[in-house]
PDB file of C-alpha atoms in Angstrom:
ATOM      1  CA  ASP A   4      13.192 -64.426 -18.225  1.00 64.00           C
ATOM      2  CA  ALA A   5      13.511 -61.509 -15.804  1.00 80.00           C
ATOM      3  CA  GLY A   6      11.400 -63.181 -13.146  1.00 93.00           C
ATOM      4  CA  VAL A   7       8.799 -61.396 -11.057  1.00 97.00           C
ATOM      5  CA  ILE A   8       9.598 -57.702 -10.825  1.00 97.00           C
ATOM      6  CA  GLN A   9       8.563 -55.558  -7.878  1.00 98.00           C
ATOM      7  CA  SER A  10       8.934 -51.860  -7.288  1.00 97.00           C
ATOM      8  CA  PRO A  11       9.965 -50.038  -5.288  1.00 97.00           C
ATOM      9  CA  ARG A  12      12.381 -52.293  -3.429  1.00 97.00           C
ATOM     10  CA  HIS A  13      12.267 -50.041  -0.380  1.00 97.00           C
ATOM     11  CA  GLU A  14       9.675 -47.527   0.718  1.00 97.00           C
ATOM     12  CA  VAL A  15       9.754 -45.262   3.733  1.00 97.00           C
ATOM     13  CA  THR A  16       6.677 -43.165   4.352  1.00 97.00           C
ATOM     14  CA  GLU A  17       4.877 -41.369   7.123  1.00 97.00           C
ATOM     15  CA  MET A  18       1.733 -42.547   8.802  1.00 96.00           C
ATOM     16  CA  GLY A  19      -1.353 -41.456   6.900  1.00 96.00           C
ATOM     17  CA  GLN A  20       0.291 -41.395   3.495  1.00 97.00           C
ATOM     18  CA  GLU A  21      -0.810 -43.512   0.557  1.00 97.00           C
ATOM     19  CA  VAL A  22       1.538 -46.297  -0.476  1.00 97.00           C
ATOM     20  CA  THR A  23       1.433 -48.096  -3.823  1.00 98.00           C
ATOM     21  CA  LEU A  24       3.408 -51.266  -4.434  1.00 98.00           C
ATOM     22  CA  ARG A  25       3.819 -52.602  -7.952  1.00 98.00           C
ATOM     23  CA  CYS A  26       4.338 -56.013  -9.458  1.00 98.00           C
ATOM     24  CA  LYS A  27       5.029 -57.389 -12.909  1.00 98.00           C
ATOM     25  CA  PRO A  28       4.486 -61.162 -13.024  1.00 97.00           C
ATOM     26  CA  ILE A  29       6.364 -63.590 -15.232  1.00 95.00           C
ATOM     27  CA  SER A  30       5.001 -63.477 -18.759  1.00 94.00           C
ATOM     28  CA  GLY A  31       2.510 -66.256 -19.409  1.00 91.00           C
ATOM     29  CA  HIS A  32       1.675 -66.820 -15.763  1.00 92.00           C
ATOM     30  CA  ASP A  33      -2.050 -66.871 -15.030  1.00 91.00           C
ATOM     31  CA  TYR A  34      -1.942 -66.431 -11.279  1.00 93.00           C
ATOM     32  CA  LEU A  35      -0.646 -63.554  -9.187  1.00 96.00           C
ATOM     33  CA  PHE A  36      -0.362 -63.555  -5.411  1.00 96.00           C
ATOM     34  CA  TRP A  37       0.368 -60.804  -2.894  1.00 97.00           C
ATOM     35  CA  TYR A  38       1.963 -61.795   0.420  1.00 97.00           C
ATOM     36  CA  ARG A  39       3.102 -59.937   3.510  1.00 96.00           C
ATOM     37  CA  GLN A  40       5.956 -61.117   5.699  1.00 94.00           C
ATOM     38  CA  THR A  41       6.299 -60.065   9.335  1.00 91.00           C
ATOM     39  CA  MET A  42       8.146 -61.551  12.279  1.00 85.00           C
ATOM     40  CA  MET A  43       4.911 -62.141  14.148  1.00 86.00           C
ATOM     41  CA  ARG A  44       2.810 -63.702  11.412  1.00 87.00           C
ATOM     42  CA  GLY A  45       5.364 -65.075   8.984  1.00 88.00           C
ATOM     43  CA  LEU A  46       4.401 -65.169   5.318  1.00 92.00           C
ATOM     44  CA  GLU A  47       0.683 -64.562   4.910  1.00 92.00           C
ATOM     45  CA  LEU A  48      -1.362 -64.452   1.730  1.00 94.00           C
ATOM     46  CA  LEU A  49      -3.239 -61.197   1.228  1.00 96.00           C
ATOM     47  CA  ILE A  50      -4.997 -61.707  -2.120  1.00 96.00           C
ATOM     48  CA  TYR A  51      -4.606 -63.613  -5.349  1.00 95.00           C
ATOM     49  CA  PHE A  52      -5.772 -63.191  -8.934  1.00 95.00           C
ATOM     50  CA  ASN A  53      -6.476 -65.640 -11.733  1.00 93.00           C
ATOM     51  CA  ASN A  54      -6.489 -64.168 -15.238  1.00 93.00           C
ATOM     52  CA  ASN A  55      -6.610 -60.679 -13.712  1.00 95.00           C
ATOM     53  CA  VAL A  56      -9.700 -61.448 -11.631  1.00 95.00           C
ATOM     54  CA  PRO A  57      -9.455 -61.370  -7.812  1.00 95.00           C
ATOM     55  CA  ILE A  58     -10.267 -64.851  -6.521  1.00 93.00           C
ATOM     56  CA  ASP A  59      -9.668 -64.655  -2.791  1.00 92.00           C
ATOM     57  CA  ASP A  60      -9.063 -61.469  -0.813  1.00 93.00           C
ATOM     58  CA  SER A  61      -9.833 -62.939   2.596  1.00 91.00           C
ATOM     59  CA  GLY A  62      -6.295 -62.216   3.744  1.00 91.00           C
ATOM     60  CA  MET A  63      -6.514 -58.474   3.143  1.00 94.00           C
ATOM     61  CA  PRO A  64      -6.265 -57.043   6.658  1.00 87.00           C
ATOM     62  CA  GLU A  65      -8.764 -54.220   6.343  1.00 84.00           C
ATOM     63  CA  ASP A  66     -10.348 -51.720   4.004  1.00 90.00           C
ATOM     64  CA  ARG A  67      -7.214 -49.630   3.925  1.00 95.00           C
ATOM     65  CA  PHE A  68      -5.726 -52.288   1.664  1.00 97.00           C
ATOM     66  CA  SER A  69      -6.748 -52.693  -1.963  1.00 97.00           C
ATOM     67  CA  ALA A  70      -5.281 -54.536  -4.939  1.00 97.00           C
ATOM     68  CA  LYS A  71      -5.870 -54.338  -8.645  1.00 97.00           C
ATOM     69  CA  MET A  72      -4.715 -56.176 -11.713  1.00 97.00           C
ATOM     70  CA  PRO A  73      -5.690 -54.095 -14.762  1.00 96.00           C
ATOM     71  CA  ASN A  74      -3.905 -56.433 -17.176  1.00 94.00           C
ATOM     72  CA  ALA A  75      -1.897 -59.651 -17.279  1.00 94.00           C
ATOM     73  CA  SER A  76       1.421 -57.888 -16.803  1.00 95.00           C
ATOM     74  CA  PHE A  77       0.760 -55.504 -13.943  1.00 96.00           C
ATOM     75  CA  SER A  78      -0.700 -55.439 -10.447  1.00 98.00           C
ATOM     76  CA  THR A  79      -0.746 -52.922  -7.619  1.00 98.00           C
ATOM     77  CA  LEU A  80      -1.256 -53.190  -3.885  1.00 98.00           C
ATOM     78  CA  LYS A  81      -2.328 -49.941  -2.299  1.00 98.00           C
ATOM     79  CA  ILE A  82      -2.469 -48.941   1.357  1.00 97.00           C
ATOM     80  CA  GLN A  83      -4.409 -45.807   2.156  1.00 96.00           C
ATOM     81  CA  PRO A  84      -3.905 -44.472   4.758  1.00 96.00           C
ATOM     82  CA  SER A  85      -0.790 -46.282   5.882  1.00 96.00           C
ATOM     83  CA  GLU A  86      -0.084 -47.069   9.540  1.00 96.00           C
ATOM     84  CA  PRO A  87       3.115 -48.105  11.367  1.00 96.00           C
ATOM     85  CA  ARG A  88       1.749 -51.657  11.820  1.00 95.00           C
ATOM     86  CA  ASP A  89       1.760 -52.021   8.028  1.00 96.00           C
ATOM     87  CA  SER A  90       5.557 -52.071   8.118  1.00 97.00           C
ATOM     88  CA  ALA A  91       6.592 -55.392   6.576  1.00 97.00           C
ATOM     89  CA  VAL A  92       8.071 -56.954   3.471  1.00 97.00           C
ATOM     90  CA  TYR A  93       5.482 -57.362   0.723  1.00 98.00           C
ATOM     91  CA  PHE A  94       6.021 -60.078  -1.870  1.00 98.00           C
ATOM     92  CA  CYS A  95       4.383 -60.683  -5.180  1.00 97.00           C
ATOM     93  CA  ALA A  96       4.422 -64.166  -6.719  1.00 96.00           C
ATOM     94  CA  SER A  97       3.112 -65.679  -9.936  1.00 95.00           C
ATOM     95  CA  LYS A  98       2.549 -69.119 -11.397  1.00 92.00           C
ATOM     96  CA  VAL A  99       1.049 -70.948 -14.327  1.00 88.00           C
ATOM     97  CA  ALA A 100      -2.433 -72.460 -14.238  1.00 75.00           C
ATOM     98  CA  ILE A 101      -1.436 -75.882 -12.966  1.00 68.00           C
ATOM     99  CA  THR A 102      -2.119 -76.259  -9.276  1.00 62.00           C
ATOM    100  CA  SER A 103       0.925 -78.360  -8.529  1.00 61.00           C
ATOM    101  CA  GLU A 104       3.281 -75.901 -10.151  1.00 69.00           C
ATOM    102  CA  THR A 105       5.347 -73.766  -7.876  1.00 84.00           C
ATOM    103  CA  GLN A 106       4.936 -70.068  -7.272  1.00 91.00           C
ATOM    104  CA  TYR A 107       7.773 -67.765  -8.276  1.00 94.00           C
ATOM    105  CA  PHE A 108       8.382 -64.887  -5.913  1.00 96.00           C
ATOM    106  CA  GLY A 109       9.650 -61.410  -6.583  1.00 97.00           C
ATOM    107  CA  PRO A 110      12.387 -59.839  -4.431  1.00 96.00           C
ATOM    108  CA  GLY A 111       9.875 -58.033  -2.249  1.00 97.00           C
ATOM    109  CA  THR A 112       9.227 -54.445  -1.212  1.00 98.00           C
ATOM    110  CA  ARG A 113      10.384 -53.504   2.267  1.00 97.00           C
ATOM    111  CA  LEU A 114       7.899 -50.966   3.640  1.00 98.00           C
ATOM    112  CA  LEU A 115       8.537 -48.826   6.680  1.00 97.00           C
ATOM    113  CA  VAL A 116       5.749 -46.579   7.912  1.00 97.00           C
ATOM    114  CA  LEU A 117       6.921 -44.023  10.462  1.00 96.00           C
TER     115      LEU A 117
ATOM    116  CA  ASP B   7      -4.555 -70.116  14.526  1.00 68.00           C
ATOM    117  CA  GLN B   8      -1.766 -71.187  12.269  1.00 81.00           C
ATOM    118  CA  GLN B   9      -2.571 -74.130  10.041  1.00 91.00           C
ATOM    119  CA  VAL B  10       1.120 -74.701   9.323  1.00 95.00           C
ATOM    120  CA  LYS B  11       3.450 -74.482  12.294  1.00 95.00           C
ATOM    121  CA  GLN B  12       7.204 -74.263  12.461  1.00 95.00           C
ATOM    122  CA  ASN B  13       7.918 -74.233  16.163  1.00 91.00           C
ATOM    123  CA  SER B  14      11.657 -73.625  15.937  1.00 94.00           C
ATOM    124  CA  PRO B  15      12.386 -70.010  14.955  1.00 93.00           C
ATOM    125  CA  SER B  16      16.058 -70.846  14.484  1.00 96.00           C
ATOM    126  CA  LEU B  17      18.472 -73.743  14.262  1.00 96.00           C
ATOM    127  CA  SER B  18      22.257 -73.924  14.260  1.00 97.00           C
ATOM    128  CA  VAL B  19      24.080 -76.874  12.718  1.00 97.00           C
ATOM    129  CA  GLN B  20      27.741 -77.629  12.155  1.00 97.00           C
ATOM    130  CA  GLU B  21      28.894 -77.706   8.559  1.00 97.00           C
ATOM    131  CA  GLY B  22      28.907 -81.259   7.237  1.00 97.00           C
ATOM    132  CA  ARG B  23      26.303 -82.512   9.727  1.00 97.00           C
ATOM    133  CA  ILE B  24      22.625 -83.154   9.107  1.00 98.00           C
ATOM    134  CA  SER B  25      20.098 -80.339   9.409  1.00 98.00           C
ATOM    135  CA  ILE B  26      16.565 -81.332  10.313  1.00 98.00           C
ATOM    136  CA  LEU B  27      13.786 -78.772  10.030  1.00 98.00           C
ATOM    137  CA  ASN B  28      10.368 -79.683  11.356  1.00 98.00           C
ATOM    138  CA  CYS B  29       6.860 -78.663  10.453  1.00 97.00           C
ATOM    139  CA  ASP B  30       3.408 -79.557  11.763  1.00 97.00           C
ATOM    140  CA  TYR B  31       0.038 -78.918  10.178  1.00 97.00           C
ATOM    141  CA  THR B  32      -3.486 -79.007  11.526  1.00 96.00           C
ATOM    142  CA  ASN B  33      -5.666 -79.415   8.430  1.00 92.00           C
ATOM    143  CA  SER B  34      -5.885 -83.102   7.508  1.00 92.00           C
ATOM    144  CA  MET B  35      -7.224 -82.107   4.086  1.00 91.00           C
ATOM    145  CA  PHE B  36      -3.838 -80.770   2.997  1.00 92.00           C
ATOM    146  CA  ASP B  37      -2.437 -83.089   0.352  1.00 90.00           C
ATOM    147  CA  TYR B  38       0.578 -81.272  -1.030  1.00 92.00           C
ATOM    148  CA  PHE B  39       3.497 -79.914   0.945  1.00 95.00           C
ATOM    149  CA  LEU B  40       6.366 -77.679  -0.048  1.00 94.00           C
ATOM    150  CA  TRP B  41       9.544 -76.214   1.332  1.00 97.00           C
ATOM    151  CA  TYR B  42      10.789 -72.820   0.247  1.00 96.00           C
ATOM    152  CA  LYS B  43      14.169 -71.288   0.998  1.00 97.00           C
ATOM    153  CA  LYS B  44      14.745 -67.585   1.467  1.00 96.00           C
ATOM    154  CA  TYR B  45      17.958 -65.588   1.498  1.00 96.00           C
ATOM    155  CA  PRO B  46      18.060 -62.032   2.903  1.00 92.00           C
ATOM    156  CA  ALA B  47      16.746 -59.361   0.538  1.00 90.00           C
ATOM    157  CA  GLU B  48      15.404 -61.996  -1.863  1.00 94.00           C
ATOM    158  CA  GLY B  49      12.054 -63.653  -2.365  1.00 95.00           C
ATOM    159  CA  PRO B  50      11.442 -67.260  -1.306  1.00 96.00           C
ATOM    160  CA  THR B  51      12.432 -69.901  -3.848  1.00 95.00           C
ATOM    161  CA  PHE B  52      10.955 -73.361  -4.206  1.00 94.00           C
ATOM    162  CA  LEU B  53      13.141 -76.126  -2.810  1.00 96.00           C
ATOM    163  CA  ILE B  54      11.282 -79.442  -2.710  1.00 96.00           C
ATOM    164  CA  SER B  55       7.742 -80.780  -2.447  1.00 94.00           C
ATOM    165  CA  ILE B  56       5.887 -83.940  -1.564  1.00 95.00           C
ATOM    166  CA  SER B  57       2.442 -85.260  -2.328  1.00 92.00           C
ATOM    167  CA  SER B  58       0.426 -86.898   0.423  1.00 93.00           C
ATOM    168  CA  ILE B  59       0.502 -90.210  -1.454  1.00 93.00           C
ATOM    169  CA  LYS B  60       4.195 -90.441  -0.662  1.00 95.00           C
ATOM    170  CA  ASP B  61       6.093 -90.484   2.592  1.00 95.00           C
ATOM    171  CA  LYS B  62       9.486 -89.468   1.254  1.00 97.00           C
ATOM    172  CA  ASN B  63      10.883 -87.391  -1.573  1.00 97.00           C
ATOM    173  CA  GLU B  64      14.572 -86.926  -2.211  1.00 97.00           C
ATOM    174  CA  ASP B  65      16.446 -84.395  -4.332  1.00 96.00           C
ATOM    175  CA  GLY B  66      20.193 -84.448  -3.946  1.00 97.00           C
ATOM    176  CA  ARG B  67      21.118 -83.372  -0.430  1.00 97.00           C
ATOM    177  CA  PHE B  68      17.495 -82.554   0.408  1.00 98.00           C
ATOM    178  CA  THR B  69      14.918 -85.082   1.587  1.00 98.00           C
ATOM    179  CA  VAL B  70      11.422 -84.379   2.795  1.00 98.00           C
ATOM    180  CA  PHE B  71       9.619 -86.885   4.996  1.00 98.00           C
ATOM    181  CA  LEU B  72       5.861 -86.878   5.529  1.00 97.00           C
ATOM    182  CA  ASN B  73       4.067 -88.544   8.432  1.00 97.00           C
ATOM    183  CA  LYS B  74       0.360 -88.113   7.696  1.00 95.00           C
ATOM    184  CA  SER B  75      -0.872 -89.754  10.871  1.00 95.00           C
ATOM    185  CA  ALA B  76       1.142 -87.303  12.941  1.00 96.00           C
ATOM    186  CA  LYS B  77       0.477 -84.397  10.555  1.00 97.00           C
ATOM    187  CA  HIS B  78       4.190 -83.778  10.540  1.00 97.00           C
ATOM    188  CA  LEU B  79       6.821 -83.260   7.902  1.00 97.00           C
ATOM    189  CA  SER B  80      10.518 -82.662   8.070  1.00 98.00           C
ATOM    190  CA  LEU B  81      13.257 -81.476   5.766  1.00 98.00           C
ATOM    191  CA  HIS B  82      16.652 -83.151   6.027  1.00 98.00           C
ATOM    192  CA  ILE B  83      19.756 -81.555   4.551  1.00 98.00           C
ATOM    193  CA  VAL B  84      22.789 -83.814   4.358  1.00 97.00           C
ATOM    194  CA  PRO B  85      25.538 -82.758   4.449  1.00 97.00           C
ATOM    195  CA  SER B  86      24.850 -79.182   5.507  1.00 98.00           C
ATOM    196  CA  GLN B  87      26.826 -76.521   3.651  1.00 97.00           C
ATOM    197  CA  PRO B  88      27.441 -72.816   4.377  1.00 96.00           C
ATOM    198  CA  GLY B  89      25.176 -71.843   1.466  1.00 96.00           C
ATOM    199  CA  ASP B  90      22.290 -73.583   3.218  1.00 98.00           C
ATOM    200  CA  SER B  91      22.137 -70.777   5.785  1.00 98.00           C
ATOM    201  CA  ALA B  92      18.753 -69.210   5.065  1.00 97.00           C
ATOM    202  CA  VAL B  93      15.164 -69.080   6.270  1.00 96.00           C
ATOM    203  CA  TYR B  94      13.164 -72.179   5.384  1.00 97.00           C
ATOM    204  CA  PHE B  95       9.402 -71.985   4.996  1.00 96.00           C
ATOM    205  CA  CYS B  96       7.185 -75.022   5.212  1.00 96.00           C
ATOM    206  CA  ALA B  97       3.958 -74.747   3.217  1.00 95.00           C
ATOM    207  CA  ALA B  98       0.845 -76.780   2.500  1.00 94.00           C
ATOM    208  CA  SER B  99      -1.947 -76.736  -0.026  1.00 90.00           C
ATOM    209  CA  LEU B 100      -5.025 -78.550  -1.292  1.00 85.00           C
ATOM    210  CA  MET B 101      -3.719 -79.758  -4.623  1.00 73.00           C
ATOM    211  CA  ASN B 102      -6.189 -79.550  -7.515  1.00 66.00           C
ATOM    212  CA  ARG B 103      -8.781 -77.927  -5.283  1.00 68.00           C
ATOM    213  CA  ASP B 104      -7.245 -74.653  -4.232  1.00 70.00           C
ATOM    214  CA  ASP B 105      -4.473 -72.504  -5.576  1.00 76.00           C
ATOM    215  CA  LYS B 106      -3.528 -71.068  -2.201  1.00 85.00           C
ATOM    216  CA  ILE B 107      -0.423 -72.114  -0.354  1.00 89.00           C
ATOM    217  CA  ILE B 108      -0.423 -71.737   3.432  1.00 92.00           C
ATOM    218  CA  PHE B 109       3.010 -70.934   4.804  1.00 94.00           C
ATOM    219  CA  GLY B 110       4.525 -71.417   8.224  1.00 94.00           C
ATOM    220  CA  LYS B 111       6.465 -68.648   9.963  1.00 93.00           C
ATOM    221  CA  GLY B 112       9.810 -70.025   8.882  1.00 94.00           C
ATOM    222  CA  THR B 113      12.927 -71.424  10.564  1.00 96.00           C
ATOM    223  CA  ARG B 114      16.240 -69.611  10.282  1.00 96.00           C
ATOM    224  CA  LEU B 115      19.035 -72.120   9.689  1.00 98.00           C
ATOM    225  CA  HIS B 116      22.614 -71.173  10.581  1.00 98.00           C
ATOM    226  CA  ILE B 117      25.365 -73.433   9.296  1.00 97.00           C
ATOM    227  CA  LEU B 118      28.387 -73.067  11.541  1.00 96.00           C
ATOM    228  CA  PRO B 119      31.933 -73.431  10.125  1.00 91.00           C
TER     229      PRO B 119
END
């Protein structure tokens, strides 16, 4: 299995631009999570989906952030417009529908907003 | 207000000695705890977990201890090896009630030669 796939691995953009991060979860996994890692806040959950339906988006920082999961094999996290404080590493993770099972993380997308 | 706290941003340990990473939590409802390990430019990977019905779980060189009354858990690595140098995240969840995992900020472990 290829694991969780994220693209791009690195993104440099200018303030005000739209940024789209992509994730392909492990096949057969029912849950998909988006996280953001920063020095100040550590690893924080932004939103998660179960069977393509958003379950909890309470971690999404503000309306500039949106996430979609149009099908079981693809999800996007969009920031529009981007700001320098959005600079972070964004991780996608997936897992099967057993609560005790572990989440499998992708390699992350390192975002730098200038 | 962090529900899972790792108060040591970094830790340096001599190769071959014991590494002890600490974690505190505030929500007494948490009943499942995990440790993840992260290398640079990679995503976190699951290392070891413990249910709140236990106070110890061991897997090879890694042992996690849980003290529910103190709301404290620790990860022991014995003996420490160079490949253990990484960031370690403590995490907690409400097993069977919530699919979210709450992570701490992480502790960077340096294993010294």
